[in-house]
Coordinates of C-alpha atoms in Angstrom, one line a residue:
M49 CA 101.3 -199.0 32.4
S50 CA 104.2 -198.2 30.0
N51 CA 103.2 -197.3 26.3
S52 CA 106.2 -199.7 25.1
L53 CA 104.2 -202.4 26.7
N54 CA 101.2 -202.0 24.4
P55 CA 101.7 -202.4 20.6
R56 CA 99.8 -199.7 18.3
S57 CA 98.4 -202.5 16.0
P58 CA 97.8 -206.3 16.6
G59 CA 100.5 -207.0 13.9
L60 CA 104.1 -205.9 12.9
R61 CA 104.3 -202.2 11.7
R62 CA 104.8 -202.1 7.8
V63 CA 108.1 -200.8 6.5
T64 CA 107.8 -198.1 3.8
G65 CA 109.6 -198.4 0.9
K66 CA 111.6 -195.0 1.6
E67 CA 112.9 -196.7 5.1
T68 CA 114.0 -199.7 3.1
R69 CA 115.9 -197.8 0.3
R70 CA 117.4 -195.7 3.1
A71 CA 118.5 -198.5 5.3
S72 CA 119.7 -200.6 2.2
G73 CA 122.1 -197.4 1.4
I74 CA 123.3 -197.1 4.9
A75 CA 124.1 -200.8 5.3
F76 CA 126.1 -200.6 2.2
F77 CA 128.3 -197.9 3.3
A78 CA 128.5 -199.6 6.7
W79 CA 129.7 -202.9 5.1
T80 CA 132.0 -201.2 2.4
I81 CA 133.8 -199.3 5.5
A82 CA 133.9 -202.7 7.5
V83 CA 135.5 -204.4 4.5
Y84 CA 138.0 -201.3 3.8
D85 CA 139.5 -201.8 7.0
F86 CA 139.6 -205.7 6.9
I87 CA 141.2 -205.4 3.4
L88 CA 143.4 -202.4 4.2
F89 CA 145.4 -205.1 6.7
G90 CA 146.0 -207.6 4.2
T91 CA 146.9 -205.2 1.6
L92 CA 149.4 -203.6 4.0
L93 CA 150.8 -206.7 5.4
P94 CA 153.8 -206.8 3.0
R95 CA 155.0 -203.2 4.3
I96 CA 154.1 -204.2 8.0
E97 CA 156.2 -207.0 7.6
E98 CA 159.1 -204.9 6.1
S99 CA 158.5 -202.4 8.9
F100 CA 159.2 -205.0 11.5
G101 CA 161.7 -206.9 9.9
W102 CA 159.5 -210.0 9.9
S103 CA 160.2 -212.9 7.4
T104 CA 157.4 -213.8 5.2
S105 CA 156.3 -217.1 6.9
H106 CA 156.3 -214.9 10.3
A107 CA 153.9 -212.6 8.7
L108 CA 151.5 -215.2 7.4
L109 CA 151.4 -216.7 11.1
V110 CA 150.4 -213.2 12.6
S111 CA 148.0 -213.1 9.6
T112 CA 146.6 -216.5 10.7
L113 CA 146.4 -215.5 14.4
V114 CA 144.7 -212.8 13.5
S115 CA 142.0 -214.6 11.7
V116 CA 141.7 -216.6 14.8
G117 CA 141.0 -213.7 16.9
T118 CA 138.8 -212.2 14.2
A119 CA 136.6 -215.3 14.2
I120 CA 136.2 -215.2 18.2
V121 CA 134.8 -211.6 18.0
V122 CA 132.6 -212.3 15.0
L123 CA 131.0 -215.2 17.1
L124 CA 130.2 -212.8 19.8
V125 CA 128.5 -210.5 17.3
G126 CA 125.1 -212.6 16.7
P127 CA 124.4 -212.6 20.5
L128 CA 125.2 -209.2 20.7
V129 CA 122.4 -208.4 18.1
D130 CA 119.9 -210.6 19.6
K131 CA 120.3 -208.8 22.8
L132 CA 120.8 -205.1 22.0
G133 CA 119.2 -205.1 18.6
R134 CA 119.7 -204.6 15.0
R135 CA 120.5 -200.9 14.8
K136 CA 122.9 -200.9 17.8
G137 CA 124.3 -203.8 16.5
M138 CA 125.3 -201.7 13.2
I139 CA 126.6 -198.7 15.2
I140 CA 128.8 -201.0 17.3
S141 CA 130.1 -203.4 14.3
V142 CA 131.1 -200.0 12.8
G143 CA 132.3 -198.3 15.8
G144 CA 134.3 -201.2 16.1
T145 CA 135.9 -200.8 12.5
A146 CA 136.9 -197.5 13.7
A147 CA 138.6 -198.6 16.8
S148 CA 140.5 -201.1 15.0
S149 CA 142.0 -199.0 12.6
A150 CA 143.0 -196.3 15.1
A151 CA 144.6 -198.8 17.5
T152 CA 146.5 -200.9 14.5
A153 CA 148.5 -197.4 13.9
A154 CA 149.6 -197.7 17.3
T155 CA 150.8 -201.1 17.6
F156 CA 154.5 -202.1 18.4
G157 CA 154.8 -205.7 17.5
A158 CA 153.1 -209.1 16.7
A159 CA 151.2 -209.4 19.9
S160 CA 149.8 -206.0 20.0
L161 CA 148.9 -206.3 16.3
I162 CA 147.2 -209.7 16.9
G163 CA 145.2 -208.5 19.7
V164 CA 144.5 -205.1 18.0
R165 CA 143.2 -206.6 14.6
S166 CA 141.0 -209.1 16.5
I167 CA 138.8 -206.3 17.1
S168 CA 138.2 -205.9 13.3
G169 CA 135.9 -209.2 13.8
L170 CA 133.2 -206.4 15.1
G171 CA 133.5 -205.0 11.6
L172 CA 133.5 -208.2 9.7
G173 CA 130.5 -209.3 11.8
E174 CA 128.8 -206.3 10.3
Q175 CA 127.9 -208.6 7.4
S176 CA 125.6 -210.8 9.6
V177 CA 123.9 -207.9 11.1
N178 CA 123.2 -206.5 7.6
A179 CA 121.9 -210.0 6.6
T180 CA 119.6 -210.4 9.8
Y181 CA 118.3 -206.7 9.5
L182 CA 117.6 -206.2 6.0
N183 CA 116.0 -209.6 5.6
E184 CA 113.7 -208.6 8.2
L185 CA 112.5 -205.1 6.3
Y186 CA 112.8 -206.8 3.0
E187 CA 109.9 -209.5 4.7
L188 CA 107.5 -206.5 5.6
T189 CA 108.4 -203.8 2.9
E190 CA 106.0 -202.0 1.3
D191 CA 108.0 -201.9 -1.8
E192 CA 107.0 -204.7 -3.9
K193 CA 109.9 -204.6 -6.3
I194 CA 112.4 -204.7 -3.6
K195 CA 110.5 -207.9 -2.0
K196 CA 110.6 -209.8 -5.3
R197 CA 114.2 -208.8 -6.1
R198 CA 115.5 -209.2 -2.5
G199 CA 118.3 -211.2 -3.7
F200 CA 119.4 -208.6 -6.4
V201 CA 119.0 -205.8 -4.0
Y202 CA 121.1 -207.3 -1.4
S203 CA 123.7 -207.9 -3.8
M204 CA 124.0 -204.4 -4.3
V205 CA 124.5 -204.0 -0.5
Q206 CA 127.1 -206.6 -0.8
T207 CA 128.9 -205.0 -3.6
G208 CA 130.5 -203.3 -0.4
W209 CA 133.1 -205.9 -0.2
P210 CA 134.9 -205.8 -3.5
I211 CA 134.3 -201.7 -3.1
G212 CA 135.9 -201.9 0.0
A213 CA 138.8 -203.5 -1.1
L214 CA 139.0 -201.3 -4.1
L215 CA 139.1 -198.3 -2.0
A216 CA 141.8 -200.2 0.2
A217 CA 144.2 -200.7 -2.8
G218 CA 143.6 -197.3 -4.3
F219 CA 144.1 -195.7 -0.9
V220 CA 147.3 -197.6 0.0
S221 CA 148.7 -196.4 -3.6
V222 CA 147.8 -192.8 -2.6
V223 CA 149.3 -192.8 1.0
T224 CA 152.4 -194.5 -0.3
A225 CA 153.1 -192.2 -3.1
I226 CA 152.7 -189.2 -0.7
F227 CA 154.1 -190.5 2.4
G228 CA 156.6 -193.2 1.2
A229 CA 156.4 -197.0 1.9
D230 CA 156.7 -197.1 5.6
S231 CA 153.7 -195.1 5.8
W232 CA 151.2 -198.0 7.0
R233 CA 150.5 -196.4 10.3
I234 CA 149.1 -193.2 8.4
A235 CA 146.9 -195.3 6.5
F236 CA 145.1 -197.0 9.3
L237 CA 144.7 -193.7 11.2
L238 CA 143.3 -192.1 8.3
A239 CA 140.8 -195.2 7.9
T240 CA 139.3 -194.1 11.2
I241 CA 137.6 -190.9 9.9
P242 CA 134.9 -192.7 7.2
A243 CA 134.3 -195.3 9.8
T244 CA 133.3 -192.9 12.7
I245 CA 131.4 -190.7 9.9
V246 CA 129.4 -194.1 9.1
A247 CA 128.8 -195.2 12.6
L248 CA 127.3 -191.8 13.4
V249 CA 125.3 -192.4 10.2
C250 CA 124.0 -195.8 11.5
R251 CA 122.2 -193.8 14.5
K252 CA 119.7 -192.6 11.7
L253 CA 118.4 -196.2 11.4
K254 CA 114.9 -197.6 12.9
E255 CA 115.1 -200.8 14.5
S256 CA 113.3 -203.7 12.6
P257 CA 109.6 -204.5 13.5
Q258 CA 110.4 -208.0 14.5
F259 CA 113.0 -207.1 17.1
E260 CA 110.7 -204.5 18.4
A261 CA 107.9 -207.4 18.7
Q262 CA 110.4 -209.6 20.5
Q263 CA 111.4 -206.7 23.0
T264 CA 107.6 -205.6 23.6
I265 CA 107.1 -209.5 24.3
K266 CA 109.7 -209.8 26.9
K267 CA 108.4 -206.8 28.6
L268 CA 105.0 -208.3 28.8
R269 CA 106.2 -211.3 30.3
A270 CA 108.4 -209.3 32.8
A271 CA 105.5 -207.4 33.8
G272 CA 103.4 -210.7 34.4
R273 CA 101.1 -209.5 31.5
N274 CA 101.3 -213.0 29.9
E275 CA 97.8 -213.1 27.9
E276 CA 98.7 -210.1 26.1
A277 CA 102.2 -211.4 25.5
D278 CA 100.6 -214.6 23.9
A279 CA 98.4 -212.5 21.7
L280 CA 101.2 -210.1 20.5
A281 CA 103.1 -213.3 19.7
A282 CA 100.3 -214.8 17.6
A283 CA 99.5 -211.5 15.8
T284 CA 103.2 -211.0 14.9
A285 CA 104.3 -214.6 14.6
T286 CA 107.2 -214.2 16.7
V287 CA 108.5 -217.5 17.8
E288 CA 110.3 -216.8 21.5
Q289 CA 113.7 -218.6 22.1
T290 CA 113.1 -220.9 24.9
A291 CA 116.6 -222.7 24.2
A292 CA 120.1 -221.1 23.6
P293 CA 120.5 -220.2 19.9
F294 CA 123.7 -222.3 19.8
K295 CA 122.0 -225.4 21.2
R296 CA 119.0 -224.9 18.7
I297 CA 120.9 -224.8 15.7
F298 CA 122.8 -228.4 16.5
V299 CA 119.4 -230.4 17.2
G300 CA 116.9 -231.9 15.0
K301 CA 115.9 -230.8 11.4
H302 CA 118.7 -227.8 12.1
R303 CA 121.8 -230.2 12.5
R304 CA 122.3 -231.2 9.0
N305 CA 122.0 -227.7 7.3
T306 CA 124.4 -226.7 10.3
I307 CA 127.1 -228.7 9.8
I308 CA 126.7 -228.5 5.9
L309 CA 126.8 -225.0 5.9
S310 CA 129.6 -224.5 8.5
L311 CA 132.2 -226.6 6.5
A312 CA 131.4 -225.0 3.2
W313 CA 131.9 -221.6 4.9
L314 CA 135.1 -222.9 6.5
F315 CA 136.7 -224.1 3.1
N316 CA 135.4 -221.0 1.1
W317 CA 136.9 -218.7 3.9
F318 CA 140.3 -220.3 3.2
G319 CA 140.1 -219.1 -0.1
L320 CA 138.4 -215.7 0.5
Q321 CA 141.5 -215.2 3.1
T322 CA 144.2 -216.3 0.8
F323 CA 142.9 -214.7 -2.3
S324 CA 141.3 -211.5 -1.4
V325 CA 142.5 -210.6 2.1
L326 CA 145.9 -211.4 1.3
G327 CA 145.9 -210.8 -2.3
T328 CA 148.9 -208.7 -2.6
T329 CA 150.9 -211.2 -0.5
V330 CA 149.9 -214.0 -3.0
L331 CA 150.5 -211.9 -6.1
E332 CA 153.7 -210.4 -4.7
K333 CA 155.5 -213.4 -3.2
G334 CA 153.6 -216.2 -5.0
K335 CA 153.6 -214.9 -8.7
G336 CA 156.8 -212.6 -8.4
I337 CA 154.9 -209.4 -9.5
D338 CA 156.1 -206.1 -8.2
A339 CA 154.3 -203.9 -5.5
S340 CA 152.9 -201.1 -7.9
S341 CA 151.7 -203.6 -10.6
T342 CA 150.0 -205.8 -7.7
L343 CA 147.9 -202.8 -6.6
I344 CA 146.9 -202.1 -10.0
L345 CA 145.9 -205.9 -10.5
V346 CA 143.9 -205.3 -7.2
V347 CA 141.8 -202.7 -8.2
L348 CA 141.0 -204.0 -11.7
S349 CA 139.9 -207.4 -10.4
N350 CA 137.9 -205.8 -7.6
L351 CA 136.0 -203.5 -10.2
V352 CA 135.0 -206.9 -11.8
A353 CA 134.2 -208.5 -8.6
V354 CA 131.5 -205.6 -8.1
A355 CA 129.9 -207.0 -11.4
G356 CA 130.2 -210.7 -10.0
Y357 CA 128.1 -209.6 -7.1
V358 CA 125.1 -208.2 -9.0
T359 CA 125.0 -211.1 -11.2
H360 CA 124.9 -213.5 -8.3
G361 CA 122.0 -211.6 -6.6
W362 CA 120.2 -211.7 -10.0
A363 CA 121.2 -215.7 -10.7
G364 CA 120.0 -216.4 -7.0
D365 CA 116.5 -214.9 -7.6
R366 CA 116.2 -216.5 -11.0
F367 CA 117.6 -220.1 -10.3
G368 CA 117.9 -220.6 -6.7
R369 CA 120.0 -219.4 -3.9
R370 CA 121.7 -223.1 -3.6
N371 CA 122.6 -223.6 -7.1
T372 CA 124.0 -220.1 -7.6
I373 CA 126.3 -220.7 -4.4
A374 CA 127.3 -224.1 -5.6
V375 CA 128.3 -223.0 -9.0
G376 CA 130.1 -219.8 -7.9
W377 CA 132.2 -221.5 -5.5
F378 CA 133.2 -224.5 -8.1
L379 CA 134.3 -222.0 -10.6
A380 CA 136.2 -219.8 -8.5
A381 CA 138.3 -222.9 -7.4
V382 CA 138.9 -223.5 -10.9
F383 CA 140.0 -219.9 -11.8
F384 CA 142.2 -219.5 -8.6
A385 CA 143.9 -223.0 -9.4
A386 CA 144.7 -221.8 -12.8
M387 CA 146.0 -218.7 -11.9
L388 CA 148.4 -220.3 -9.4
L389 CA 149.5 -223.2 -11.2
G390 CA 150.0 -221.4 -14.6
P391 CA 152.6 -218.9 -15.9
S392 CA 153.3 -215.4 -14.0
N393 CA 152.6 -213.4 -17.1
Q394 CA 150.8 -210.3 -16.1
V395 CA 148.0 -210.5 -18.7
Y396 CA 147.4 -214.4 -17.5
V397 CA 147.2 -213.5 -13.8
L398 CA 145.2 -210.6 -14.4
V399 CA 142.5 -212.7 -16.1
T400 CA 142.4 -215.7 -13.9
Y401 CA 142.4 -213.3 -10.6
M402 CA 139.6 -211.5 -12.2
M403 CA 137.6 -214.5 -12.9
G404 CA 138.1 -216.0 -9.3
L405 CA 137.2 -212.6 -7.7
F406 CA 134.2 -212.5 -9.9
L407 CA 132.9 -215.5 -8.3
P408 CA 134.6 -215.7 -4.9
D409 CA 131.8 -215.2 -2.2
P410 CA 128.4 -215.6 -3.8
D411 CA 126.7 -216.8 -0.8
T412 CA 126.7 -213.2 0.8
A413 CA 125.3 -212.1 -2.4
V414 CA 122.3 -214.0 -2.6
Q415 CA 120.9 -214.3 0.7

């Protein structure tokens, strides 16, 4: 018999503190690089618009279609992770980021740009891979401090969003200063280097014990060893999927949560796309701030956003995830509305934009 069909212990293997910390660190860098590529597109959109001679409305249409393509790819990440595993999911998602950056540098028009940037959905889907993988590790980790403060620890990983945005803005400033305004292709080409490195580092991760158990149970059943499969499933509390995941989330007790969370995420995504991904366009076209000042505002605001993620992780552990998310989303809406409807004074815009980014996406910080 294959040894892979014989678990070493009747329960799930424990996850050491060292393994948990290493996985969290790698997940942080993977998420940072994925966001870096994603935000790079939004930051450079005004330069891409100028390069192709588009109007602002056409550029925003292209961005909208890119978002549609990205969403389709993101939906494919979940089934991919369930089939291939969390470790391979992270490698593929970050590898997709590298491919997206490289291919973007070679685009020649709207159609090719939309198709290529849709691949960035693999990188954006890395967040869901992180959430699944790390939650499984935190559940079994021998490090009790991490287990008790998992929301705060996870928020540290999710600071990769503002840090990735910060790196993108800073990188654009440097590349523009060295190579000129029409250097967006060079920026995307250079972005493939860190993404490739992180994808290779992800190979050092271990698969989660829960996924290992699921795979072992499947192999036992395929080999006709149903009693052993039943025993392992009971010992590891593994729930075997007997229906398609998409169907399960829309039936019974899951339906209400699925609908409410989907609508909440949809409306939150409108704000995230507008004020984070397309922040430079909003500040330049909407508030009349020049390009160099816009990049400075984005950099400073994302420094504050780093503190925001950590604060939400701490608040989620202390006051509950639901309350933290609800308050964070509400206050973000207030500050962003104040920024749009208020004067174009740079200090006023900076303060309101900072506070909006401090509170934009608390759901990712408190899982």
